[in-house]
Short mmCIF file of C-alpha atoms in Angstrom, two decimals:
data_model
loop_
_atom_site.label_atom_id
_atom_site.label_comp_id
_atom_site.label_asym_id
_atom_site.label_seq_id
_atom_site.Cartn_x
_atom_site.Cartn_y
_atom_site.Cartn_z
CA UNK L 970 -39.51 -76.48 56.14
CA UNK L 971 -36.99 -74.49 56.70
CA UNK L 972 -35.22 -76.84 53.71
CA UNK L 973 -38.28 -76.19 51.60
CA UNK L 974 -37.97 -72.67 52.25
CA UNK L 975 -34.42 -72.53 50.81
CA UNK L 976 -35.71 -74.67 47.79
CA UNK L 977 -37.84 -71.85 47.33
CA UNK L 978 -36.29 -68.99 47.36
CA UNK L 979 -32.65 -70.15 46.14
CA UNK L 980 -35.12 -71.26 43.06
CA UNK L 981 -37.11 -68.07 42.28
CA UNK L 982 -33.62 -66.27 42.79
CA UNK L 983 -33.31 -68.39 39.93
CA UNK L 984 -35.63 -67.17 37.94
CA UNK L 985 -35.10 -63.68 38.65
CA UNK L 986 -31.79 -64.33 37.95
CA UNK L 987 -32.29 -65.76 34.17
CA UNK L 988 -35.42 -63.26 33.77
CA UNK L 989 -33.62 -60.45 34.76
CA UNK L 990 -30.17 -61.71 32.45
CA UNK L 991 -33.08 -62.12 29.47
CA UNK L 992 -34.79 -58.39 29.72
CA UNK L 993 -30.13 -57.05 30.51
CA UNK L 994 -29.39 -58.66 27.00
CA UNK L 995 -31.41 -58.74 23.80
CA UNK L 996 -30.41 -61.46 20.92
CA UNK L 997 -27.72 -60.16 19.04
CA UNK L 998 -27.66 -60.80 15.42
CA UNK L 999 -24.60 -59.42 13.10
CA UNK L 1000 -26.13 -58.97 9.65
CA UNK L 1001 -23.30 -58.62 6.39
CA UNK L 1002 -25.64 -57.01 3.10
CA UNK L 1003 -23.36 -56.23 -0.54
CA UNK L 1004 -23.37 -52.74 -0.85
CA UNK L 1005 -23.74 -52.60 -3.85
CA UNK L 1006 -26.81 -52.84 -5.27
CA UNK L 1007 -29.19 -50.54 -5.27
CA UNK L 1008 -31.63 -50.01 -4.22
CA UNK L 1009 -31.54 -52.73 -1.86
CA UNK L 1010 -28.15 -52.07 -0.65
CA UNK L 1011 -25.83 -49.43 -1.25
CA UNK L 1012 -23.71 -46.92 1.12
CA UNK L 1013 -24.60 -43.62 0.36
CA UNK L 1014 -22.68 -39.99 0.16
CA UNK L 1015 -21.31 -40.55 3.42
CA UNK L 1016 -21.24 -43.96 3.40
CA UNK L 1017 -23.66 -45.47 5.51
CA UNK L 1018 -25.51 -48.69 4.25
CA UNK L 1019 -28.95 -48.20 3.11
CA UNK L 1020 -31.63 -49.66 1.12
CA UNK L 1021 -34.17 -51.74 1.07
CA UNK L 1022 -32.84 -54.53 2.58
CA UNK L 1023 -31.51 -52.34 5.09
CA UNK L 1024 -34.72 -50.62 6.32
CA UNK L 1025 -36.29 -54.47 5.86
CA UNK L 1026 -33.21 -55.46 8.40
CA UNK L 1027 -34.36 -52.93 10.68
CA UNK L 1028 -38.14 -53.58 10.75
CA UNK L 1029 -37.30 -57.62 11.29
CA UNK L 1030 -34.58 -56.64 14.18
CA UNK L 1031 -37.41 -53.89 16.02
CA UNK L 1032 -39.17 -57.31 15.69
CA UNK L 1033 -37.17 -59.49 17.25
CA UNK L 1034 -36.28 -56.81 20.36
CA UNK L 1035 -32.54 -57.35 18.97
CA UNK L 1036 -29.83 -55.53 18.93
CA UNK L 1037 -28.55 -55.58 14.92
CA UNK L 1038 -25.22 -54.10 13.71
CA UNK L 1039 -25.11 -54.86 9.42
CA UNK L 1040 -21.90 -54.72 7.90
CA UNK L 1041 -20.61 -54.63 3.66
CA UNK L 1042 -19.18 -58.08 2.45
CA UNK L 1043 -17.96 -59.08 -1.00
CA UNK L 1044 -20.74 -60.63 -2.26
CA UNK L 1045 -17.99 -63.45 -3.83
CA UNK L 1046 -17.38 -63.94 0.22
CA UNK L 1047 -20.49 -62.54 1.87
CA UNK L 1048 -21.67 -66.80 1.96
CA UNK L 1049 -18.13 -68.23 3.35
CA UNK L 1050 -17.40 -65.29 5.80
CA UNK L 1051 -21.36 -66.55 7.23
CA UNK L 1052 -20.21 -70.27 7.67
CA UNK L 1053 -17.03 -68.40 8.93
CA UNK L 1054 -19.06 -67.27 11.32
CA UNK L 1055 -17.96 -63.36 11.29
CA UNK L 1056 -21.75 -62.74 11.02
CA UNK L 1057 -24.85 -64.74 11.92
CA UNK L 1058 -26.69 -63.65 8.82
CA UNK L 1059 -27.24 -62.39 5.38
CA UNK L 1060 -29.85 -59.77 4.01
CA UNK L 1061 -28.34 -58.95 0.50
CA UNK L 1062 -31.32 -59.57 -2.00
CA UNK L 1063 -29.69 -63.33 -1.73
CA UNK L 1064 -32.33 -66.20 -4.60
CA UNK L 1065 -32.74 -69.09 -2.69
CA UNK L 1066 -30.86 -71.42 -4.42
CA UNK L 1067 -29.50 -75.08 -4.24
CA UNK L 1068 -26.56 -74.80 -4.42
CA UNK L 1069 -26.93 -72.32 -1.72
CA UNK L 1070 -29.04 -74.26 0.41
CA UNK L 1071 -26.20 -76.83 -0.10
CA UNK L 1072 -23.84 -74.44 3.05
CA UNK L 1073 -26.38 -72.16 3.81
CA UNK L 1074 -30.42 -72.10 5.82
CA UNK L 1075 -32.86 -69.99 4.32
CA UNK L 1076 -35.70 -67.83 5.53
CA UNK L 1077 -38.75 -67.78 4.27
CA UNK L 1078 -38.83 -65.93 1.32
CA UNK L 1079 -38.92 -61.86 1.35
CA UNK L 1080 -39.41 -60.60 -2.41
CA UNK L 1081 -38.96 -62.45 -5.43
CA UNK L 1082 -37.33 -61.52 -7.97
CA UNK L 1083 -37.05 -61.89 -12.31
CA UNK L 1084 -34.37 -60.85 -14.42
CA UNK L 1085 -35.19 -58.61 -17.79
CA UNK L 1086 -32.48 -58.15 -20.77
CA UNK L 1087 -31.83 -53.81 -20.59
CA UNK L 1088 -29.86 -52.98 -23.71
CA UNK L 1089 -29.48 -49.18 -25.40
CA UNK L 1090 -33.33 -47.52 -27.17
CA UNK L 1091 -32.63 -47.87 -30.89
CA UNK L 1092 -30.14 -51.33 -30.86
CA UNK L 1093 -33.02 -52.81 -32.51
CA UNK L 1094 -32.22 -56.04 -29.63
CA UNK L 1095 -36.24 -57.03 -28.69
CA UNK L 1096 -36.31 -60.24 -27.19
CA UNK L 1097 -33.18 -62.41 -25.97
CA UNK L 1098 -33.95 -64.39 -29.64
CA UNK L 1099 -31.90 -61.48 -30.93
CA UNK L 1100 -28.81 -61.94 -28.54
CA UNK L 1101 -27.15 -64.23 -30.35
CA UNK L 1102 -23.62 -63.28 -31.53
CA UNK L 1103 -23.75 -59.65 -28.54
CA UNK L 1104 -21.54 -59.33 -25.90
CA UNK L 1105 -23.68 -59.48 -23.05
CA UNK L 1106 -22.93 -58.17 -19.89
CA UNK L 1107 -23.80 -59.96 -15.56
CA UNK L 1108 -22.89 -60.37 -12.73
CA UNK L 1109 -20.61 -62.41 -11.62
CA UNK L 1110 -22.08 -65.19 -8.64
CA UNK L 1111 -25.87 -64.00 -9.39
CA UNK L 1112 -28.86 -65.95 -11.28
CA UNK L 1113 -28.29 -64.14 -13.37
CA UNK L 1114 -25.03 -64.85 -15.06
CA UNK L 1115 -26.38 -68.34 -14.79
CA UNK L 1116 -28.93 -67.52 -17.22
CA UNK L 1117 -27.29 -65.77 -19.41
CA UNK L 1118 -24.06 -68.69 -19.05
CA UNK L 1119 -26.28 -71.17 -19.21
CA UNK L 1120 -28.78 -69.99 -22.33
CA UNK L 1121 -27.13 -67.70 -24.22
CA UNK L 1122 -24.04 -68.83 -23.11
CA UNK L 1123 -23.06 -70.39 -26.62
CA UNK L 1124 -24.66 -67.86 -29.01
CA UNK L 1125 -23.66 -64.65 -27.49
CA UNK L 1126 -20.56 -63.36 -25.50
CA UNK L 1127 -20.92 -63.63 -22.10
CA UNK L 1128 -18.77 -60.83 -19.24
CA UNK L 1129 -18.79 -61.20 -15.79
CA UNK L 1130 -18.15 -58.25 -13.37
CA UNK L 1131 -17.63 -58.25 -9.73
CA UNK L 1132 -20.29 -56.16 -9.48
CA UNK L 1133 -23.70 -54.73 -10.49
CA UNK L 1134 -22.16 -50.90 -10.46
CA UNK L 1135 -19.26 -52.45 -12.71
CA UNK L 1136 -21.78 -53.83 -15.37
CA UNK L 1137 -23.81 -51.06 -15.64
CA UNK L 1138 -20.49 -48.49 -16.26
CA UNK L 1139 -19.58 -50.81 -19.51
CA UNK L 1140 -23.41 -51.01 -20.79
CA UNK L 1141 -23.38 -48.13 -20.57
CA UNK L 1142 -20.03 -47.02 -21.71
CA UNK L 1143 -21.00 -49.60 -24.54
CA UNK L 1144 -19.45 -51.98 -24.36
CA UNK L 1145 -21.77 -54.15 -24.21
CA UNK L 1146 -24.88 -54.69 -26.37
CA UNK L 1147 -27.55 -55.62 -23.56
CA UNK L 1148 -26.73 -56.76 -19.89
CA UNK L 1149 -29.11 -59.32 -18.33
CA UNK L 1150 -29.88 -58.07 -14.85
CA UNK L 1151 -32.33 -58.93 -11.44
CA UNK L 1152 -34.91 -56.94 -12.75
CA UNK L 1153 -35.52 -54.03 -9.39
CA UNK L 1154 -32.12 -53.42 -10.04
CA UNK L 1155 -32.54 -52.67 -13.37
CA UNK L 1156 -35.66 -50.29 -12.96
CA UNK L 1157 -33.42 -48.13 -10.58
CA UNK L 1158 -31.44 -47.93 -12.82
CA UNK L 1159 -33.23 -46.68 -15.63
CA UNK L 1160 -34.72 -44.12 -13.67
CA UNK L 1161 -32.07 -42.26 -14.15
CA UNK L 1162 -30.35 -43.02 -17.41
CA UNK L 1163 -32.81 -42.26 -20.00
CA UNK L 1164 -30.89 -44.36 -22.86
CA UNK L 1165 -31.56 -47.28 -22.06
CA UNK L 1166 -34.89 -49.23 -21.74
CA UNK L 1167 -35.61 -52.95 -20.87
CA UNK L 1168 -35.88 -55.40 -23.55
CA UNK L 1169 -38.77 -58.19 -23.75
CA UNK L 1170 -40.64 -59.33 -20.85
CA UNK L 1171 -39.93 -60.43 -17.47
CA UNK L 1172 -38.17 -63.98 -17.63
CA UNK L 1173 -39.78 -66.24 -14.20
CA UNK L 1174 -37.10 -68.06 -13.10
CA UNK L 1175 -38.68 -69.08 -10.35
CA UNK L 1176 -36.29 -67.28 -8.33
CA UNK L 1177 -37.40 -66.23 -4.54
CA UNK L 1178 -35.51 -64.25 -2.24
CA UNK L 1179 -34.83 -65.09 1.11
CA UNK L 1180 -32.00 -64.38 4.35
CA UNK L 1181 -28.87 -66.66 4.61
CA UNK L 1182 -28.04 -68.51 7.74
CA UNK L 1183 -25.77 -70.53 9.18
CA UNK L 1184 -27.84 -73.91 8.38
CA UNK L 1185 -28.17 -75.50 12.37
CA UNK L 1186 -29.26 -71.94 13.20
CA UNK L 1187 -33.48 -72.78 13.27
CA UNK L 1188 -33.20 -70.31 16.53
CA UNK L 1189 -32.52 -67.50 14.72
CA UNK L 1190 -34.40 -68.65 11.04
CA UNK L 1191 -37.98 -68.79 12.76
CA UNK L 1192 -37.10 -66.10 15.02
CA UNK L 1193 -36.77 -64.18 11.24
CA UNK L 1194 -39.67 -66.73 9.57
CA UNK L 1195 -41.56 -65.05 12.50
CA UNK L 1196 -40.41 -62.08 12.79
CA UNK L 1197 -40.78 -61.63 8.85
CA UNK L 1198 -44.67 -62.92 9.10
CA UNK L 1199 -45.01 -59.86 11.97
CA UNK L 1200 -44.13 -57.03 9.45
CA UNK L 1201 -46.73 -58.70 5.94
CA UNK L 1202 -49.44 -58.25 8.52
CA UNK L 1203 -48.15 -55.18 9.34
CA UNK L 1204 -48.26 -53.22 6.91
CA UNK L 1205 -44.50 -52.49 8.05
CA UNK L 1206 -42.68 -54.48 5.06
CA UNK L 1207 -45.94 -52.52 2.59
CA UNK L 1208 -44.72 -49.54 3.61
CA UNK L 1209 -41.16 -50.24 3.16
CA UNK L 1210 -41.88 -51.30 -0.49
CA UNK L 1211 -43.68 -47.95 -1.59
CA UNK L 1212 -40.88 -46.13 -0.20
CA UNK L 1213 -38.58 -48.04 -3.32
CA UNK L 1214 -41.41 -49.09 -5.83
CA UNK L 1215 -44.80 -48.20 -6.97
CA UNK L 1216 -46.03 -51.82 -7.34
CA UNK L 1217 -45.20 -55.21 -4.51
CA UNK L 1218 -42.92 -56.92 -5.07
CA UNK L 1219 -43.19 -59.22 -2.67
CA UNK O 333 0.44 -67.06 -39.57
CA UNK O 334 -3.31 -68.99 -39.31
CA UNK O 335 -1.57 -72.28 -39.75
CA UNK O 336 0.11 -71.98 -36.51
CA UNK O 337 -2.76 -69.84 -34.62
CA UNK O 338 -4.78 -73.35 -36.39
CA UNK O 339 -2.29 -75.73 -34.55
CA UNK O 340 -2.06 -73.24 -31.49
CA UNK O 341 -6.22 -74.00 -30.49
CA UNK O 342 -5.87 -77.84 -32.22
CA UNK O 343 -3.22 -78.03 -29.78
CA UNK O 344 -5.52 -75.72 -26.68
CA UNK O 345 -8.77 -78.68 -26.83
CA UNK O 346 -6.43 -81.56 -27.15
CA UNK O 347 -4.32 -81.08 -24.26
CA UNK O 348 -7.68 -79.94 -22.32
CA UNK O 349 -9.94 -82.94 -23.27
CA UNK O 350 -6.89 -84.98 -22.94
CA UNK O 351 -5.99 -84.01 -19.68
CA UNK O 352 -9.61 -83.59 -18.41
CA UNK O 353 -10.19 -87.41 -19.81
CA UNK O 354 -6.85 -88.45 -18.16
CA UNK O 355 -7.43 -86.70 -14.69
CA UNK O 356 -11.50 -88.19 -14.98
CA UNK O 357 -11.02 -91.56 -13.89
CA UNK O 358 -9.05 -90.38 -10.91
CA UNK O 359 -11.04 -87.25 -9.57
CA UNK O 360 -13.87 -85.95 -8.03
CA UNK O 361 -16.91 -84.66 -9.88
CA UNK O 362 -16.96 -81.43 -8.57
CA UNK O 363 -13.30 -81.68 -10.84
CA UNK O 364 -14.18 -83.65 -13.48
CA UNK O 365 -17.12 -81.00 -14.16
CA UNK O 366 -15.14 -77.87 -14.04
CA UNK O 367 -12.00 -79.06 -15.55
CA UNK O 368 -12.64 -77.87 -19.13
CA UNK O 369 -12.87 -73.95 -17.98
CA UNK O 370 -10.17 -74.40 -15.14
CA UNK O 371 -8.23 -75.05 -19.08
CA UNK O 372 -9.71 -72.52 -20.99
CA UNK O 373 -8.22 -70.36 -17.70
CA UNK O 374 -5.35 -72.07 -18.03
CA UNK O 375 -4.67 -70.37 -22.00
CA UNK O 376 -5.73 -67.85 -20.76
CA UNK O 377 -3.54 -66.56 -18.40
CA UNK O 378 -1.22 -68.41 -20.38
CA UNK O 379 -1.50 -66.63 -23.00
CA UNK O 380 -2.01 -63.10 -22.06
CA UNK O 381 1.04 -63.91 -20.09
CA UNK O 382 3.28 -65.11 -22.73
CA UNK O 383 2.21 -61.82 -24.92
CA UNK O 384 3.51 -59.50 -22.12
CA UNK O 385 6.36 -60.19 -21.43
CA UNK O 386 7.68 -60.49 -24.71
CA UNK O 387 6.51 -56.99 -25.10
CA UNK O 388 7.07 -56.08 -22.21
CA UNK O 389 11.30 -57.30 -22.79
CA UNK O 390 10.95 -55.21 -25.82
CA UNK O 391 9.43 -52.59 -24.21
CA UNK O 392 11.59 -52.51 -21.71
CA UNK O 393 15.09 -52.39 -23.78
CA UNK O 394 14.10 -49.62 -25.47
CA UNK O 395 12.90 -47.80 -22.21
CA UNK O 396 16.91 -48.99 -20.41
CA UNK O 397 18.20 -47.58 -22.83
CA UNK O 398 16.83 -44.60 -22.57
CA UNK O 399 17.08 -44.73 -19.26
CA UNK O 400 20.25 -44.96 -19.14
CA UNK O 401 21.14 -42.73 -21.81
CA UNK O 402 22.73 -39.56 -21.25
CA UNK O 403 19.94 -37.49 -22.97
CA UNK O 404 17.36 -35.90 -20.36
CA UNK O 405 15.15 -35.70 -23.51
CA UNK O 406 15.55 -39.57 -23.11
CA UNK O 407 15.82 -40.34 -18.75
CA UNK O 408 13.27 -38.40 -17.77
CA UNK O 409 10.59 -39.97 -19.88
CA UNK O 410 11.58 -43.14 -19.33
CA UNK O 411 11.75 -42.25 -15.09
CA UNK O 412 8.02 -41.25 -15.21
CA UNK O 413 7.39 -43.46 -16.88
CA UNK O 414 9.14 -46.41 -14.94
CA UNK O 415 8.40 -43.99 -11.67
CA UNK O 416 4.48 -44.13 -12.70
CA UNK O 417 4.59 -47.35 -12.81
CA UNK O 418 6.06 -49.38 -10.45
CA UNK O 419 4.82 -46.90 -7.83
CA UNK O 420 1.21 -47.53 -8.35
CA UNK O 421 -1.45 -50.82 -7.61
CA UNK O 422 -2.06 -52.72 -10.41
CA UNK O 423 -5.34 -52.77 -10.19
CA UNK O 424 -5.81 -49.31 -10.45
CA UNK O 425 -3.82 -49.19 -13.43
CA UNK O 426 -6.41 -51.95 -14.42
CA UNK O 427 -9.40 -50.04 -13.91
CA UNK O 428 -8.35 -46.04 -15.21
CA UNK O 429 -7.84 -48.06 -17.88
CA UNK O 430 -10.50 -49.94 -18.29
CA UNK O 431 -13.54 -48.72 -16.27
CA UNK O 432 -11.33 -45.21 -16.67
CA UNK O 433 -10.80 -44.59 -20.43
CA UNK O 434 -13.53 -46.97 -21.16
CA UNK O 435 -16.31 -44.59 -19.86
CA UNK O 436 -15.46 -42.03 -22.31
CA UNK O 437 -17.16 -44.57 -24.83
CA UNK O 438 -16.58 -45.13 -29.40
CA UNK O 439 -17.19 -40.78 -28.99
CA UNK O 440 -14.53 -40.22 -27.42
CA UNK O 441 -11.60 -42.81 -28.10
CA UNK O 442 -12.47 -43.34 -31.75
CA UNK O 443 -11.09 -45.76 -33.69
CA UNK O 444 -8.72 -46.75 -30.35
CA UNK O 445 -12.47 -48.50 -28.87
CA UNK O 446 -12.62 -52.02 -30.41
CA UNK O 447 -8.72 -51.99 -28.48
CA UNK O 448 -10.24 -50.78 -24.99
CA UNK O 449 -13.59 -52.60 -26.03
CA UNK O 450 -11.80 -55.73 -25.08
CA UNK O 451 -10.97 -56.64 -21.45
CA UNK O 452 -8.65 -59.00 -23.32
CA UNK O 453 -6.50 -56.24 -24.93
CA UNK O 454 -6.95 -54.04 -21.91
CA UNK O 455 -5.37 -56.54 -19.84
CA UNK O 456 -2.40 -57.68 -22.67
CA UNK O 457 -1.99 -53.77 -22.50
CA UNK O 458 -1.43 -53.09 -19.00
CA UNK O 459 0.50 -56.36 -18.16
CA UNK O 460 3.18 -55.05 -20.69
CA UNK O 461 2.98 -51.51 -19.09
CA UNK O 462 3.30 -53.14 -15.83
CA UNK O 463 6.18 -55.56 -16.37
CA UNK O 464 8.87 -52.85 -18.61
CA UNK O 465 8.51 -50.82 -15.86
CA UNK O 466 10.35 -53.47 -13.79
CA UNK O 467 12.11 -55.37 -16.69
CA UNK O 468 13.89 -51.97 -17.49
CA UNK O 469 14.82 -51.83 -13.21
CA UNK O 470 16.09 -54.71 -13.74
CA UNK O 471 18.43 -54.82 -17.33
CA UNK O 472 19.49 -51.55 -15.66
CA UNK O 473 21.00 -53.59 -13.21
CA UNK O 474 22.83 -55.88 -14.78
CA UNK O 475 24.05 -52.75 -16.81
CA UNK O 476 24.91 -50.41 -14.50
CA UNK O 477 26.81 -53.46 -12.83
CA UNK O 478 29.74 -54.02 -15.46
CA UNK O 479 32.45 -52.99 -15.08
CA UNK O 480 33.16 -49.47 -16.68
CA UNK O 481 36.14 -50.45 -18.32
CA UNK O 482 35.40 -52.87 -21.27
CA UNK O 483 32.63 -49.33 -22.07
CA UNK O 484 36.08 -47.61 -21.86
CA UNK O 485 38.10 -50.33 -24.05
CA UNK O 486 35.08 -51.28 -26.66
CA UNK O 487 35.04 -46.87 -26.86
CA UNK O 488 38.31 -47.34 -27.63
CA UNK O 489 38.46 -50.61 -29.90
CA UNK O 490 36.05 -47.32 -32.49
CA UNK O 491 33.14 -49.25 -31.40
CA UNK O 492 29.64 -46.63 -32.07
CA UNK O 493 27.19 -46.85 -29.32
CA UNK O 494 24.85 -49.54 -31.14
CA UNK O 495 27.82 -52.59 -31.53
CA UNK O 496 29.14 -51.76 -27.77
CA UNK O 497 25.06 -52.21 -26.80
CA UNK O 498 25.51 -55.18 -28.64
CA UNK O 499 28.62 -56.84 -28.84
CA UNK O 500 29.33 -55.64 -24.58
CA UNK O 501 26.95 -54.56 -23.01
CA UNK O 502 23.53 -56.47 -23.35
CA UNK O 503 25.12 -59.87 -23.87
CA UNK O 504 26.20 -59.59 -20.57
CA UNK O 505 23.66 -57.44 -19.13
CA UNK O 506 21.52 -60.34 -18.81
CA UNK O 507 22.77 -63.07 -17.89
CA UNK O 508 23.87 -61.52 -15.00
CA UNK O 509 20.82 -59.85 -14.84
CA UNK O 510 18.46 -63.11 -15.29
CA UNK O 511 17.52 -65.17 -12.32
CA UNK O 512 15.89 -61.36 -10.90
CA UNK O 513 13.38 -61.88 -15.04
CA UNK O 514 12.70 -65.09 -14.33
CA UNK O 515 11.10 -63.78 -11.04
CA UNK O 516 9.31 -60.57 -12.05
CA UNK O 517 7.67 -63.12 -14.47
CA UNK O 518 6.37 -65.45 -12.03
CA UNK O 519 5.77 -62.12 -9.61
CA UNK O 520 4.14 -61.15 -13.22
CA UNK O 521 1.94 -64.96 -13.71
CA UNK O 522 0.47 -64.33 -9.79
CA UNK O 523 -0.48 -60.27 -10.24
CA UNK O 524 -2.79 -62.04 -14.01
CA UNK O 525 -4.56 -62.80 -11.89
CA UNK O 526 -6.26 -59.63 -11.40
CA UNK O 527 -7.36 -60.00 -14.90
CA UNK O 528 -10.67 -60.76 -13.33
CA UNK O 529 -11.86 -58.11 -12.27
CA UNK O 530 -12.20 -56.58 -15.90
CA UNK O 531 -14.24 -59.21 -17.28
CA UNK O 532 -11.12 -61.28 -18.42
CA UNK O 533 -12.08 -65.41 -18.55
CA UNK O 534 -8.66 -66.30 -17.56
CA UNK O 535 -7.99 -69.44 -14.44
CA UNK O 536 -9.07 -66.44 -11.74
CA UNK O 537 -11.29 -65.75 -13.78
CA UNK O 538 -12.16 -69.11 -14.56
CA UNK O 539 -11.72 -70.24 -11.05
CA UNK O 540 -14.09 -67.00 -9.35
CA UNK O 541 -16.97 -68.30 -12.08
CA UNK O 542 -17.00 -71.63 -11.19
CA UNK O 543 -16.77 -71.06 -6.94
CA UNK O 544 -19.85 -69.15 -7.68
CA UNK O 545 -21.96 -71.88 -8.76
CA UNK O 546 -20.58 -74.31 -6.11
CA UNK O 547 -20.15 -72.32 -3.17
CA UNK O 548 -17.25 -75.21 -2.77
CA UNK O 549 -13.77 -73.49 -1.41
CA UNK O 550 -11.50 -77.27 -2.65
CA UNK O 551 -12.59 -75.16 -6.04
CA UNK O 552 -10.13 -72.80 -4.83
CA UNK O 553 -7.14 -74.89 -4.33
CA UNK O 554 -8.12 -76.58 -7.78
CA UNK O 555 -7.31 -72.82 -9.30
CA UNK O 556 -3.75 -72.78 -6.82
CA UNK O 557 -2.79 -76.36 -7.87
CA UNK O 558 -3.09 -74.70 -11.60
CA UNK O 559 -1.40 -72.05 -11.45
CA UNK O 560 1.60 -73.96 -9.07
CA UNK O 561 1.51 -75.79 -12.39
CA UNK O 562 2.33 -73.05 -14.85
CA UNK O 563 4.77 -71.86 -11.98
CA UNK O 564 6.48 -74.70 -12.69
CA UNK O 565 6.75 -74.62 -16.18
CA UNK O 566 7.47 -71.35 -16.57
CA UNK O 567 11.20 -72.16 -13.91
CA UNK O 568 11.85 -75.12 -16.37
CA UNK O 569 11.38 -71.88 -19.33
CA UNK O 570 13.69 -70.24 -17.58
CA UNK O 571 16.27 -72.78 -16.15
CA UNK O 572 16.61 -73.68 -20.07
CA UNK O 573 17.64 -70.31 -21.34
CA UNK O 574 19.33 -69.45 -18.29
CA UNK O 575 21.02 -73.06 -18.61
CA UNK O 576 22.00 -72.12 -22.57
CA UNK O 577 23.23 -68.76 -21.76
CA UNK O 578 25.61 -69.31 -19.56
CA UNK O 579 29.15 -69.43 -20.02
CA UNK O 580 30.95 -71.40 -17.46
CA UNK O 581 33.59 -69.06 -17.51
CA UNK O 582 31.90 -65.95 -17.97
CA UNK O 583 29.93 -67.23 -14.53
CA UNK O 584 31.44 -69.56 -12.22
CA UNK O 585 34.25 -69.32 -10.77
CA UNK O 586 37.28 -70.61 -12.18
CA UNK O 587 38.95 -73.96 -10.93
CA UNK O 588 41.99 -73.47 -9.38
CA UNK O 589 44.77 -74.93 -11.68
#
């Protein structure tokens, strides 16, 4: 009888201790973003990371009751950094591609991307077909640059930039005749640059944007998927979406 | 001239095809697919490097003559030039000339715009100006190491300034400076990787682009191996020149009789 009592007491203590530690230690998630891709992730004047991706990250963390830190990481090194365990997730408007899936795992998409060509107003470029012989910019390591190289590489002079902002600056300066870009950041840029416009139609490349996690990190992936579904259902996502775009980007 | 360009272009294609073809059976698929792009980049780096070292050397000769001149109107600007280009990072120089000047656009730069429009030309210009500053200092070391008696003797023989430079000072200074100059060429080769940040598809630019499609880090090892090959070729070339220039009694200690 005494033995039984001791056992019960022990089990109770252990259960209490483990429950206690679960409350004391919420999930710690280190998140990387690029910080050079407005309006999804960029730095404000004070150097803080802001944007759609950051808002989504914060909403997901609040939903999972996790403690999150968001750091900026250069795009070229962002996947190697995840693999090397420098952080646990990438919320940086990353397209889900088979090449990337070789190295990392992805959650369900949190928005859909299209490509679009931009050029100066009155440039005479009416669509992607008119780009032969022109110089066309895109950010290296993006689906836009891969599309540009694969579809325009033979006919046009494709120039690759390290950041989206560098490509904008050369489009603005007239160094490149057109630019292929993801549609939403381009939409954002065009709001403040009157002299430029979208050319032609959306280029649908079946591009879905997801959160990257390490391949074997199923626990985090499932937690993020669950939280994503919740914020879609409870309207948090729609509120964040409306803050940046007057149309649904999901 | 056009013949030379055509021969060179054919050589590039033949070399790239030949080497990639020869390596194909013994290389992983990753390298086989990327091989032509690697060699594209290899030749862009080689071209930038050879042109900027030759042009940089010519500018350096002019700068060092001004730098060691007794006239302040010459020596102070030369000093300032060397100070600015040695004292600021090459990356900053590239970005100031490419993004900074480039933001003035066609209206601001006028006839210079076609030149500044292209990352390749801005890269060549920046590498040239940068290396010229270093080479000028290397040559100055060679010139100021010469025993002053030689110059006095040349003056006593009635040689003019240009005769002294051509016959006495430069031939010796260049021999003294050559090993340090070779070092600068190798450093320039590595520094040239920075032009990939201003859209130039040099070896580094191609390597990064190939990597951005495969996310396989071994791509960088292939890139590094090609830089090593380039460094090997440069070292060989520099040694050959050094061997041709060497005057045994001038540089080697005399053997005892």
